[in-house]
XYZ file of C-alpha atoms in Angstrom:
651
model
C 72.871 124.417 92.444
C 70.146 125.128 89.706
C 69.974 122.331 87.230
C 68.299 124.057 84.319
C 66.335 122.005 81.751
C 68.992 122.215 78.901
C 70.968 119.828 80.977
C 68.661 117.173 81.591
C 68.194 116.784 77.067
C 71.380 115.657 76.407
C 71.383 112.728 78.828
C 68.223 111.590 77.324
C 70.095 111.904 73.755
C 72.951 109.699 74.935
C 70.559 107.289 76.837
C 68.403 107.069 72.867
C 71.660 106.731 71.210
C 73.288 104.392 73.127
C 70.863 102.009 73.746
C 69.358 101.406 70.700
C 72.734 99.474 70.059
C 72.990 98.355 73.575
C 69.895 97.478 75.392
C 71.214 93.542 75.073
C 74.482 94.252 76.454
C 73.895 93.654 79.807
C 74.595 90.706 81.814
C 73.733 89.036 84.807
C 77.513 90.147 86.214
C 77.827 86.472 88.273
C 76.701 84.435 85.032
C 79.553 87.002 83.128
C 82.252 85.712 85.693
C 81.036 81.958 84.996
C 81.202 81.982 81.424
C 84.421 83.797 81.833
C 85.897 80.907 83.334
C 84.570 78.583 81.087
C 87.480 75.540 79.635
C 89.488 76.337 76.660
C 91.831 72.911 76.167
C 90.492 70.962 73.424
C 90.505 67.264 75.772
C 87.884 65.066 74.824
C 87.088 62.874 78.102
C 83.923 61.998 80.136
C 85.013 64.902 82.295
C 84.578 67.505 79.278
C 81.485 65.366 77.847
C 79.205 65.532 80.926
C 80.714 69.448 81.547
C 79.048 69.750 77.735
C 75.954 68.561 78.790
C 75.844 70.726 81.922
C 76.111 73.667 79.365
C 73.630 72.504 77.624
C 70.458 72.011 79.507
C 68.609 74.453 80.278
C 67.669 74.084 84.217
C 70.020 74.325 86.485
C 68.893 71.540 88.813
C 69.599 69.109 85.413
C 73.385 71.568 85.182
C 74.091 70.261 88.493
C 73.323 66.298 88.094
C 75.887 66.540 85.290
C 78.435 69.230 87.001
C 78.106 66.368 89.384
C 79.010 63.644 87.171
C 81.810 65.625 85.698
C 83.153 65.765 89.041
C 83.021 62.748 89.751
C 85.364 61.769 86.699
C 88.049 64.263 87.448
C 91.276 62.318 88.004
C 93.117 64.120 90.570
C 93.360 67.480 92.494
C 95.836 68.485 89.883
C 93.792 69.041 87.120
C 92.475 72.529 85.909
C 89.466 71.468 85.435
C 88.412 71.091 88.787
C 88.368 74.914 89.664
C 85.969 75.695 86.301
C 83.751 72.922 87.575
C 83.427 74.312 91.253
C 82.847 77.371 90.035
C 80.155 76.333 87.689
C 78.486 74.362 90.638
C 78.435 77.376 92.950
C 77.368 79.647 90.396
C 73.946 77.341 89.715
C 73.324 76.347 93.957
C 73.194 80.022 94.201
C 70.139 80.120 91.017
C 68.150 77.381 93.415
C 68.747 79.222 96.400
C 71.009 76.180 97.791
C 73.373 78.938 99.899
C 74.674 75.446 102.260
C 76.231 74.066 99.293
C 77.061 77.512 97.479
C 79.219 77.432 100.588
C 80.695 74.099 100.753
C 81.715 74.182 97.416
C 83.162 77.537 97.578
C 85.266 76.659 100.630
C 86.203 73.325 98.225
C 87.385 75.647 95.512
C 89.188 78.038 97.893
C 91.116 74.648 99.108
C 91.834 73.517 95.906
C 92.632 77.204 93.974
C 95.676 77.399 96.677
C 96.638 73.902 96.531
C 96.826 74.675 92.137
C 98.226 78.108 93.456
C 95.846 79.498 91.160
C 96.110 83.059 92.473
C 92.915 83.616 90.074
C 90.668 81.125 91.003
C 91.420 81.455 94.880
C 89.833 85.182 94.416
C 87.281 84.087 92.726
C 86.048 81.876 95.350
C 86.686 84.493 97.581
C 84.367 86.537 95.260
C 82.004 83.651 95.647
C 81.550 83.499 98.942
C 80.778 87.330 99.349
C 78.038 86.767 96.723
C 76.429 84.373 98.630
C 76.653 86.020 102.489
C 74.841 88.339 100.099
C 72.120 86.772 99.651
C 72.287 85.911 103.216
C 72.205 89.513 104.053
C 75.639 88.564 106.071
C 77.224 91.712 105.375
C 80.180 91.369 107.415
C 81.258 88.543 105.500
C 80.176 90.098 102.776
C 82.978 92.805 103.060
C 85.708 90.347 104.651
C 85.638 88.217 101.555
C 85.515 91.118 98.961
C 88.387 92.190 100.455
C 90.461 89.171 100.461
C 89.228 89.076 96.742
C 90.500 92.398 96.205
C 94.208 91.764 97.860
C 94.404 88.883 95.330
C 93.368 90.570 92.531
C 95.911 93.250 93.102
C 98.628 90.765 93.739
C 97.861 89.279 90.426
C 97.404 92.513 88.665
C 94.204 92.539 87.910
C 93.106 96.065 87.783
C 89.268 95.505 86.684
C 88.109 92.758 89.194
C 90.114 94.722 91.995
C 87.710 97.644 91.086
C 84.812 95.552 91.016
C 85.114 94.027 94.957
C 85.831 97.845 96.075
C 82.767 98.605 94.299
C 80.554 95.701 96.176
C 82.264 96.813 99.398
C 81.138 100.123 99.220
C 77.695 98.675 98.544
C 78.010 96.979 101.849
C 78.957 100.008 104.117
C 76.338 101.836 102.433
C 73.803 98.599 103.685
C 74.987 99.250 106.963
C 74.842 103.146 106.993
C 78.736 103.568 107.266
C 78.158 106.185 104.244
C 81.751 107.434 104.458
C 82.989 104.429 104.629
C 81.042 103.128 101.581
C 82.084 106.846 99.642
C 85.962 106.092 100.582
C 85.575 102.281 99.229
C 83.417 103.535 95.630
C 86.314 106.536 95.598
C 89.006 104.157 95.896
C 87.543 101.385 92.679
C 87.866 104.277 90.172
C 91.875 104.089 90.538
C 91.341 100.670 89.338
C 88.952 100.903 86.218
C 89.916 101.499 83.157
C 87.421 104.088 81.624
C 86.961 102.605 78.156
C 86.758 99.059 79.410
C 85.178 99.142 82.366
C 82.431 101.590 82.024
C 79.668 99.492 83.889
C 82.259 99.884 86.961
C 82.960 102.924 86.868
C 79.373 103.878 86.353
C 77.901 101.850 89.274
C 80.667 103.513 91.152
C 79.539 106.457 90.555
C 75.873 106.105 91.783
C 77.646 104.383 94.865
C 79.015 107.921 95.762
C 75.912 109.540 95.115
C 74.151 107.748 97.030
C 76.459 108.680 99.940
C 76.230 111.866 99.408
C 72.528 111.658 99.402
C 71.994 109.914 102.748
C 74.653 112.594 103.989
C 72.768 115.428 102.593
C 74.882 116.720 100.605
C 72.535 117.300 97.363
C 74.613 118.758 95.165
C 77.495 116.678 94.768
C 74.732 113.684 94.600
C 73.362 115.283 91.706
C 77.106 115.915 90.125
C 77.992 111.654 90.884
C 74.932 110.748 89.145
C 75.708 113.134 86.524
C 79.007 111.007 86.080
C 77.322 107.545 86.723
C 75.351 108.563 83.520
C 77.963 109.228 81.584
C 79.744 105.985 81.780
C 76.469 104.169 81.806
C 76.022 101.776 78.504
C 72.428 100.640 78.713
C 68.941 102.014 78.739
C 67.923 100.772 82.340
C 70.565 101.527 84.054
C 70.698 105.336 82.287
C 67.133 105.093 83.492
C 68.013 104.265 87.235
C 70.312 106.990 87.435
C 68.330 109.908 86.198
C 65.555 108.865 88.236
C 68.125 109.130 91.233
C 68.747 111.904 90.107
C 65.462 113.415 90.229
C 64.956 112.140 93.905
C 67.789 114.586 94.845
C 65.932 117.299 93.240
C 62.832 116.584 95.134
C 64.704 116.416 98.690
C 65.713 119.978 97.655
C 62.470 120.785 96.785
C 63.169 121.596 92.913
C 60.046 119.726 92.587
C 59.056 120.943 88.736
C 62.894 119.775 87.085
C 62.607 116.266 89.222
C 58.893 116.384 87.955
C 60.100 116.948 84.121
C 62.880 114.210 84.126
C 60.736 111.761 85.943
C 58.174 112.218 83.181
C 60.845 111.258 80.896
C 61.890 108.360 82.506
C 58.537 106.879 82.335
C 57.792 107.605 78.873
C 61.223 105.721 78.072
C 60.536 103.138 80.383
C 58.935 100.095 78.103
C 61.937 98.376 77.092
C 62.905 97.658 80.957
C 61.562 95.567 83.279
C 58.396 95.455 85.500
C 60.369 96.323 88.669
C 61.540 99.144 87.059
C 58.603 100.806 85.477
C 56.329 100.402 89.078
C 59.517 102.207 90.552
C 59.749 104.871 87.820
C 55.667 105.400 87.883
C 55.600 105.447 91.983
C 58.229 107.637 92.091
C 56.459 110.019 89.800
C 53.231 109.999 91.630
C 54.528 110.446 94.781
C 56.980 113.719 93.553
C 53.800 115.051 91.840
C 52.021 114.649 95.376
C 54.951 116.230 97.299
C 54.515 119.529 94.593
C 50.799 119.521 95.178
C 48.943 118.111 97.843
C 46.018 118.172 96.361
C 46.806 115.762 93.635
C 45.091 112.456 93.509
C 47.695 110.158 92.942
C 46.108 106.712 94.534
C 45.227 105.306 91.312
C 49.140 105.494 90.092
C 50.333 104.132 93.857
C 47.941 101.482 93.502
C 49.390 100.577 90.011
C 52.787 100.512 90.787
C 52.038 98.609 93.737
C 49.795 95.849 92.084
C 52.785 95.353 89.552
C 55.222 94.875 92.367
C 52.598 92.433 93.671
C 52.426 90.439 90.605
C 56.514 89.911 90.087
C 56.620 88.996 93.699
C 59.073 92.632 94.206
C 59.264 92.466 97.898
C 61.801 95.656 98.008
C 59.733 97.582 95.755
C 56.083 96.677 98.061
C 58.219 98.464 100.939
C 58.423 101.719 98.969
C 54.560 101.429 97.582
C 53.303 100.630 101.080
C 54.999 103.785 102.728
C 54.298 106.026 100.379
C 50.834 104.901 99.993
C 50.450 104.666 103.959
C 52.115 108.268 103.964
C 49.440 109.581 100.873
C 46.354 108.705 102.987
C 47.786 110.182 106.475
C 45.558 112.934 105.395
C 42.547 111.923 104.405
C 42.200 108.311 105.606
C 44.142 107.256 108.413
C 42.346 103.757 108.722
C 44.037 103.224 104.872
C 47.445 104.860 105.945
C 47.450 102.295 109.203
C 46.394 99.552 106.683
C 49.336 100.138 103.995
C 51.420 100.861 107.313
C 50.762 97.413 109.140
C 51.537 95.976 104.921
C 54.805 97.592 105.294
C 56.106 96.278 108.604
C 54.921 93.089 107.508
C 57.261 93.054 103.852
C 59.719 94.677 106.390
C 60.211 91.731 108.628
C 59.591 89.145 106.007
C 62.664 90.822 104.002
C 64.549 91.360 107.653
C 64.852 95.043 107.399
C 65.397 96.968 110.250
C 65.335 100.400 109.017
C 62.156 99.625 106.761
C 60.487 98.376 110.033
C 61.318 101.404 112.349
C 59.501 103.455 109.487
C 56.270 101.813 109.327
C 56.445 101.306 113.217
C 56.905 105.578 113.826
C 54.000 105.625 111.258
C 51.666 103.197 113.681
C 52.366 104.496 116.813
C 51.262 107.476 115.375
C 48.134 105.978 114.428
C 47.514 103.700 117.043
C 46.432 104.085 120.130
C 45.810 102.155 123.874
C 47.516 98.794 123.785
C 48.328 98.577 120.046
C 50.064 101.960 120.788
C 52.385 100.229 123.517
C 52.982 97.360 121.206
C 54.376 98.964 118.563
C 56.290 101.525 120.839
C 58.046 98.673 122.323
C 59.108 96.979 118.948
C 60.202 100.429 117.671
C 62.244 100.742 120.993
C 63.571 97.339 120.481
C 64.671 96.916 116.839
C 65.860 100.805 117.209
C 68.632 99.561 119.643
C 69.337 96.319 118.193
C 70.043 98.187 114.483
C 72.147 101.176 116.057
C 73.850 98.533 118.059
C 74.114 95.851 114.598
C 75.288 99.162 112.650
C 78.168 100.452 115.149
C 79.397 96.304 115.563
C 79.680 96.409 111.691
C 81.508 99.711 111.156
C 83.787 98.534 113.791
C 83.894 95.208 112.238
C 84.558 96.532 108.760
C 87.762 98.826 110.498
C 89.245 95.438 112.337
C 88.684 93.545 109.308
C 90.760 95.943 107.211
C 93.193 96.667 110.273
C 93.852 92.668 110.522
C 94.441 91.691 106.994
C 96.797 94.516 106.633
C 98.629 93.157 109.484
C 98.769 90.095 108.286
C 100.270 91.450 104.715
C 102.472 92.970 106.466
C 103.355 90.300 108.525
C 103.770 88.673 105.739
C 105.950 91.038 103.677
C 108.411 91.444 107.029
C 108.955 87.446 106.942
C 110.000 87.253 103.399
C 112.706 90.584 104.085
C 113.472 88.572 107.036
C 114.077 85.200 104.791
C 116.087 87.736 102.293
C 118.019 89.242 105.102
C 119.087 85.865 107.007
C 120.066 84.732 102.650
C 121.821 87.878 102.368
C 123.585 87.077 105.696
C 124.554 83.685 104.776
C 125.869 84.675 101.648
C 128.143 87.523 103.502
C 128.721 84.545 105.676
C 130.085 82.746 103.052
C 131.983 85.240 101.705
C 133.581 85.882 104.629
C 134.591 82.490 105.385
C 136.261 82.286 101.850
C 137.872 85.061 102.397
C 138.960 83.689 105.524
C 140.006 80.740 104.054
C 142.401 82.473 101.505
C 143.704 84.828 103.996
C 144.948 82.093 106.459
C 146.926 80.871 103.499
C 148.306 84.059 103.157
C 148.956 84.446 107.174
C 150.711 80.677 107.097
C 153.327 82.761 104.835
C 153.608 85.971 106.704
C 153.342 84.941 110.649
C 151.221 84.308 113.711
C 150.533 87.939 114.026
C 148.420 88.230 111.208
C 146.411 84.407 111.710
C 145.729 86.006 115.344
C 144.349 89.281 114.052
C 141.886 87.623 111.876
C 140.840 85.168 113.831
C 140.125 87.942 116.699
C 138.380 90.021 113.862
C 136.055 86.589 113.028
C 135.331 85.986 116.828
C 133.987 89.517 117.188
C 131.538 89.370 114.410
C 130.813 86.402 115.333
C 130.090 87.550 119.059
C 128.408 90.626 117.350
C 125.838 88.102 115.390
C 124.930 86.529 118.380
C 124.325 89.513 120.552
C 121.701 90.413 117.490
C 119.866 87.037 117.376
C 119.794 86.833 121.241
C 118.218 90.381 121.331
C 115.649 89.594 118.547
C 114.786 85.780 120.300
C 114.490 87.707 123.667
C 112.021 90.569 122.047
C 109.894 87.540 120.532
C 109.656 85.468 123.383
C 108.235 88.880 125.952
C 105.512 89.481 123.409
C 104.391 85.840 123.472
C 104.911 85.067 126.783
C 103.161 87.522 128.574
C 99.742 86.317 127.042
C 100.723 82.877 128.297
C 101.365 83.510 131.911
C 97.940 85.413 132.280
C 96.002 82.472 130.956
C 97.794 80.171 133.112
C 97.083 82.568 135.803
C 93.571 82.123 134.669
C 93.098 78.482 135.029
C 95.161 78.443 137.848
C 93.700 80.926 139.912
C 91.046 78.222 141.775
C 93.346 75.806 142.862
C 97.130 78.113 143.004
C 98.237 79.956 146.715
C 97.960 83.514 146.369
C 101.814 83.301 146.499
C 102.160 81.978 143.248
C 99.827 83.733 141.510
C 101.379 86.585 143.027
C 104.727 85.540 141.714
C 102.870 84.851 138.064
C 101.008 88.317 138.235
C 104.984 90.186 138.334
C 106.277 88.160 136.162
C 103.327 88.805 133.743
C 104.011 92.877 134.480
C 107.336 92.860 133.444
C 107.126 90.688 130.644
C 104.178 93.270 129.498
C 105.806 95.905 129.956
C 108.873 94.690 127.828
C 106.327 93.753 125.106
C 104.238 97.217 125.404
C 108.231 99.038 125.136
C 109.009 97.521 121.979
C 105.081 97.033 120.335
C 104.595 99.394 116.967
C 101.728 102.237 116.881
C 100.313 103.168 113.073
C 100.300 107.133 113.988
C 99.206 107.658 109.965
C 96.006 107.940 108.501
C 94.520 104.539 109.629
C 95.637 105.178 113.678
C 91.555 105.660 114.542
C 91.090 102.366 112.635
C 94.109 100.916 114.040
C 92.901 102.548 117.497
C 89.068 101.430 117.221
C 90.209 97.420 116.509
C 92.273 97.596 119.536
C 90.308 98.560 121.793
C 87.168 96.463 120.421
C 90.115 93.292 121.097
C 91.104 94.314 124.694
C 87.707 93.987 125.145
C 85.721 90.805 127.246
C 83.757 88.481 124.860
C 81.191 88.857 127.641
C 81.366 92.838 128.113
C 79.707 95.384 126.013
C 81.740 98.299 124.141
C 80.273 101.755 123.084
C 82.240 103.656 121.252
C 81.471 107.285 119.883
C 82.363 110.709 118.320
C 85.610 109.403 117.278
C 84.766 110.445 113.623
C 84.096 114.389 114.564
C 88.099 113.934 115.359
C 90.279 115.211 113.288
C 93.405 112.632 113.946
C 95.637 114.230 111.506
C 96.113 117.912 113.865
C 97.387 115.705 116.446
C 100.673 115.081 117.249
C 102.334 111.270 116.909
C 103.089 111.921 120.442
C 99.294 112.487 121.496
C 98.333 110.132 119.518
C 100.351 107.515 121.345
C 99.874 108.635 124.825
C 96.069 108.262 123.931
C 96.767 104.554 122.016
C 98.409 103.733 125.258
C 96.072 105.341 127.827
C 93.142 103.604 126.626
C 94.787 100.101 126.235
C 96.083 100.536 130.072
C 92.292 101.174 130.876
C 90.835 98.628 128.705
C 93.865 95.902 130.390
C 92.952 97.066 134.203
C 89.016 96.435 133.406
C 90.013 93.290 131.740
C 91.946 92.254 134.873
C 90.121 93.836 137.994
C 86.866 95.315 137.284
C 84.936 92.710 136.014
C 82.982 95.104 134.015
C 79.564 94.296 131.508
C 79.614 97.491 129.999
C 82.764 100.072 128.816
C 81.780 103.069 127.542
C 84.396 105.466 125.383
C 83.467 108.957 124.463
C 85.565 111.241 122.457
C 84.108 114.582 121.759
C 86.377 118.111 121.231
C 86.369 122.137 122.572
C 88.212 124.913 121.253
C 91.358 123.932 123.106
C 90.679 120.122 123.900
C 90.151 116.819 123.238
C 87.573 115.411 125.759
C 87.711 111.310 126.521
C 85.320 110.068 128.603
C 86.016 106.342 129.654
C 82.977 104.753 131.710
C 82.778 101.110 133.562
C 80.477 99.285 135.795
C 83.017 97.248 137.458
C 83.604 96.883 140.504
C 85.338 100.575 141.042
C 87.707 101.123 143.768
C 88.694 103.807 146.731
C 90.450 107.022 144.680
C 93.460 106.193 146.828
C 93.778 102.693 145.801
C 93.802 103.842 141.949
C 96.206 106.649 142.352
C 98.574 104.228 144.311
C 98.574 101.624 141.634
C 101.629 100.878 138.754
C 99.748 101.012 136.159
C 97.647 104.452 136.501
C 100.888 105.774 137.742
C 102.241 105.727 134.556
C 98.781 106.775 132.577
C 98.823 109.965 134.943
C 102.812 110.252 133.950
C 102.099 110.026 130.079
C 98.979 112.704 130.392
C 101.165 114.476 132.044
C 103.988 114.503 129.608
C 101.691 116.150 127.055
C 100.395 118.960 129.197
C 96.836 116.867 129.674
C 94.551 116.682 132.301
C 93.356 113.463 134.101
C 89.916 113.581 136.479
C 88.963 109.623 138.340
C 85.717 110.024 139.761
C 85.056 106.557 141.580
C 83.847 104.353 144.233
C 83.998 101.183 145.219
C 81.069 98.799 143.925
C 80.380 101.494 141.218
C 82.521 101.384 138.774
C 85.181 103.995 137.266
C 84.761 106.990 135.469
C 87.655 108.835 134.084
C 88.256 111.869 131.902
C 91.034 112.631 130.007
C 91.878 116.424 127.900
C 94.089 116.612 125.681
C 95.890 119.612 124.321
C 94.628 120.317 120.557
């Protein structure tokens, strides 16, 4: 896509126009939720006069000793107050870097917000708490607590913050390079913003998606989501940010003289922002320059923008100054490219980045040599494993997260139609017994016949009613019971005969397989969610699961019956390891051919003769369900080495 120069004028128009009205508009969003919250009822107590004072120092060390005191005063759990103070405190223990008792007091308001049933406030601490695993670079609980903020806020209607959580999750799955994941999440938050009063959502929404696109490489439609971003953008820096995003793309597709031009701009508009901005804005253009024409000499500017960073104490900015300055001297001095390289891993581990520290690691090894060369081979090695491992746990753990609160919503939403069912049937009940109770005083007038045929017509409804509640009681108590007995055959299994654990092991069968009969499979669009959290469950705490490829399936071609003969496949395989193998490691690999889908399950358990396998219940009926959809089952195994199975499927 060419993006000619007329283009690029008019955003630097709006950004002029805009912000010469607007550069104070912006707000620290977190001190914008505080204030938000702030008291409104006119009381006049020591609570409110110490709250006063907390407003009106100026540290927040001195905000706290008087939060504290306000505290202190509150009466009882019932007062409103107490949720505006919490939220006060948390907001200043997060300025001072106090995460412990960001945390305590957020789990205090989350306590307190549901015992008010203050819908509001029990998202906001929800809100809270994802703030502050954010600082804590937790980003699993980053994303759990977003979401429960975001179910909240869309119970209670409220459209804006709803967007606002999707927004910070997508931030999240970008952090942990689920970028489809993090484009879905961004996608979603624009349903929820309202375009002329949320524009600072909808913009950083926006750049979310471009930046997804960009670390997908798809350039163009990065450039077109930063186009949009800029639209909806309402102050100088973050206009700023975007077009110099923007002019990144351009350089990954080479259009080095447009990214050139706007980056030029950006600078020369850059003196109202801050420091952190302006080293970013000059490195950036230095280092595009350089990428046009090698034989630039753009040191001085790197070393500028990197003696800025190093004055603000910008530890995320000194990771991009010392790799492009280690990656400007590769050239001509590689003892100054291993210097600025050895500067980068050290920011890198200082800040905890992973990816930052494979990338100045590649760089040494190239540069090193002898035992400094098998050093830094081995960390690469190392922290390359432990971050593709960290990365697929998240993704996963992002999928279960979402697959288990939706579960619980809907278990949730089935218990309340089940408490309006059982009032609807009492009422009908009731109805019927009055009824009942006028007819027999009409059947005292007109004979036994009639008394009898009502009575008989009572007894069978009746009978009927029973039949239902015995059938739903007996459903209930096979799906409880079957986890039950195999615990119990757990702890028992040392000291029990083999008789009764025999006995226990059938009775556990059965009562699976009446639960298994009558469990619900999600064949929609969340089944490889659904079928991912699942497995990642039936798995040991002590045994190690790989999953791959399942994303370069497309679920949606297959049938619901495929889809559950490969739901249950998988869960008999992953329920026979759990049982007998005694495997470390499972390995699941989907991958597709013209005419098949290929799974590839792996253990190292302990394996087993082919004919013992093919004899047993269980595999019986996996080879019966493959089977039943034209598929193709291969065992290849042996005992003391595990089990390796593959499965095709029909496309």
């Amino acid at each position: 896509m060419k993006f000619p120069h007329l283009l690029i004028c008019p955003y630097f128009l709006l950004a002029t126009l805009l912000f010469s009205c607007n550069s104070n508009q912006k707000e620290n969003s977190l001190n914008e939720n505080t204030e938000s919250t702030s008291l409104q009822s006119p009381r006049k107590d020591s609570v409110t006069f110490y709250f006063d004072q907390a407003k009106s120092v100026k540290g927040a060390q001195e905000k706290i000793v008087f939060l504290n005191k306000a505290l202190a005063a509150v009466p009882n759990e019932n007062d409103t107050i107490l949720t505006n103070l919490l939220d006060f405190k948390i907001y200043y223990h997060n300025q001072i870097k106090e995460y412990d008792s960001s945390l305590y007091f957020s789990d205090k308001l989350l306590k307190t917000a549901k015992f008010q049933k203050d819908t509001s406030y029990e998202a906001m601490a929800y809100y809270r708490k994802a703030t502050i695993h954010k600082y804590l670079k937790v980003e699993e609980k980053v994303f759990e607590n977003h979401y429960r903020a975001l179910q909240l806020y869309l119970k209670i209607n409220d459209s804006a913050k709803a967007g606002k959580n999707l927004s910070d999750m997508s931030l999240s799955q970008g952090g942990v390079m689920d970028y489809s994941g993090s484009q879905e999440s961004a996608t979603e938050s624009l349903k929820y913003l309202n375009k002329y009063k949320d524009s600072i959502g909808i913009s950083s929404a926006y750049n979310n998606i471009a930046i997804a696109y960009r670390q997908q490489g798809f350039h163009d439609d990065a450039i077109k989501e930063y186009q949009n971003a800029l639209r909806y953008s309402t102050n100088l820096a973050d206009s700023l940010s975007h077009l110099n995003n923007m002019a990144l793309v351009l350089g990954d597709q080479k259009k080095f003289e447009e990214s050139i031009r706007i980056l030029q701009q950006v600078v020369l508009k850059s003196s109202t922002v801050n420091e952190s901005s302006k080293a970013r804005f000059l490195n950036n253009l230095a280092y595009t320059q350089w990428l046009s024409d090698s034989t630039i000499d753009i040191a001085k500017d790197l070393q500028e923008a990197k003696e800025i960073r190093l004055k603000i104490d910008d530890k995320p900015g000194l990771l991009s100054s010392y790799n492009d300055l280690s990656v400007y001297f590769l050239t001509n001095d590689k003892n100054q490219a291993k210097i600025f390289a050895k500067e980068h891993l050290n920011v890198a581990t200082e800040l905890n980045s992973e990816s930052a520290q494979l990338r100045a690691l590649k760089r040494l090894v190239r540069l090193s040599s002898g035992e400094e060369l098998r050093k830094y081979s081995d960390e690469y090695f190392l922290i390359n494993e432990n971050l593709n491992e960290s990365n697929l746990k998240a993704k996963n753990t992002f999928a279960k997260i979402k697959y288990d609160e939706e579960q619980k919503e809907k278990e949730i939403n089935n218990l309340e139609a089940e408490t309006v069912r059982q009032q609807l049937e009492t009422k009908q009940l009731e109805d019927q017994m009055l009824i009942m109770f006028l007819g027999s005083l009409l059947i005292l007038s007109i004979g036994g016949f009639i008394l009898y045929y009502f009575k008989h017509k009572h007894k069978k409804e009746k009978l009927q009613e029973v039949y239902i509640t015995e059938t739903r009681i007996s459903k209930k108590i096979h799906d409880e019971l079957a986890n039950d007995i195999y615990n119990m055959m757990g702890s028992l299994e040392p000291i029990a005969s083999p008789d009764v654990l025999d006995n226990l092991a059938s009775i556990y069968s059965r009562t699976r397989d009446i639960s298994r009969a009558n469990s619900d499979i999600d064949t929609g669009e969340n089944y490889s969610a659904h079928l991912l959290s699942i497995l990642s469950n039936a798995a040991p705490a002590n045994a190690k699961l790989i999953i791959k490829g399942e994303n370069s399936i497309n679920w949606k071609n297959l049938s619901e019956e495929k889809k559950i003969v490969i739901y249950r496949v998988l869960q008999e395989f992953m329920v026979n390891m759990k049982k007998h193998s005694t495997a470390s490691f499972v390995a699941i690999i989907f991958s597709k051919t013209e005419k098949f889908l290929n799974i590839d399950y792996s253990d190292n358990g302990q394996g087993s003769e082919l004919s013992t396998i093919k004899s047993g219940n269980g595999l019986k009926n996996v080879e019966n369900r493959i089977i039943s959809v034209n598929g193709k089952l291969n065992f290849e195994t042996e005992k003391g080495k595990g089990l390796k199975t593959n499965i095709q499927i029909p496309i």
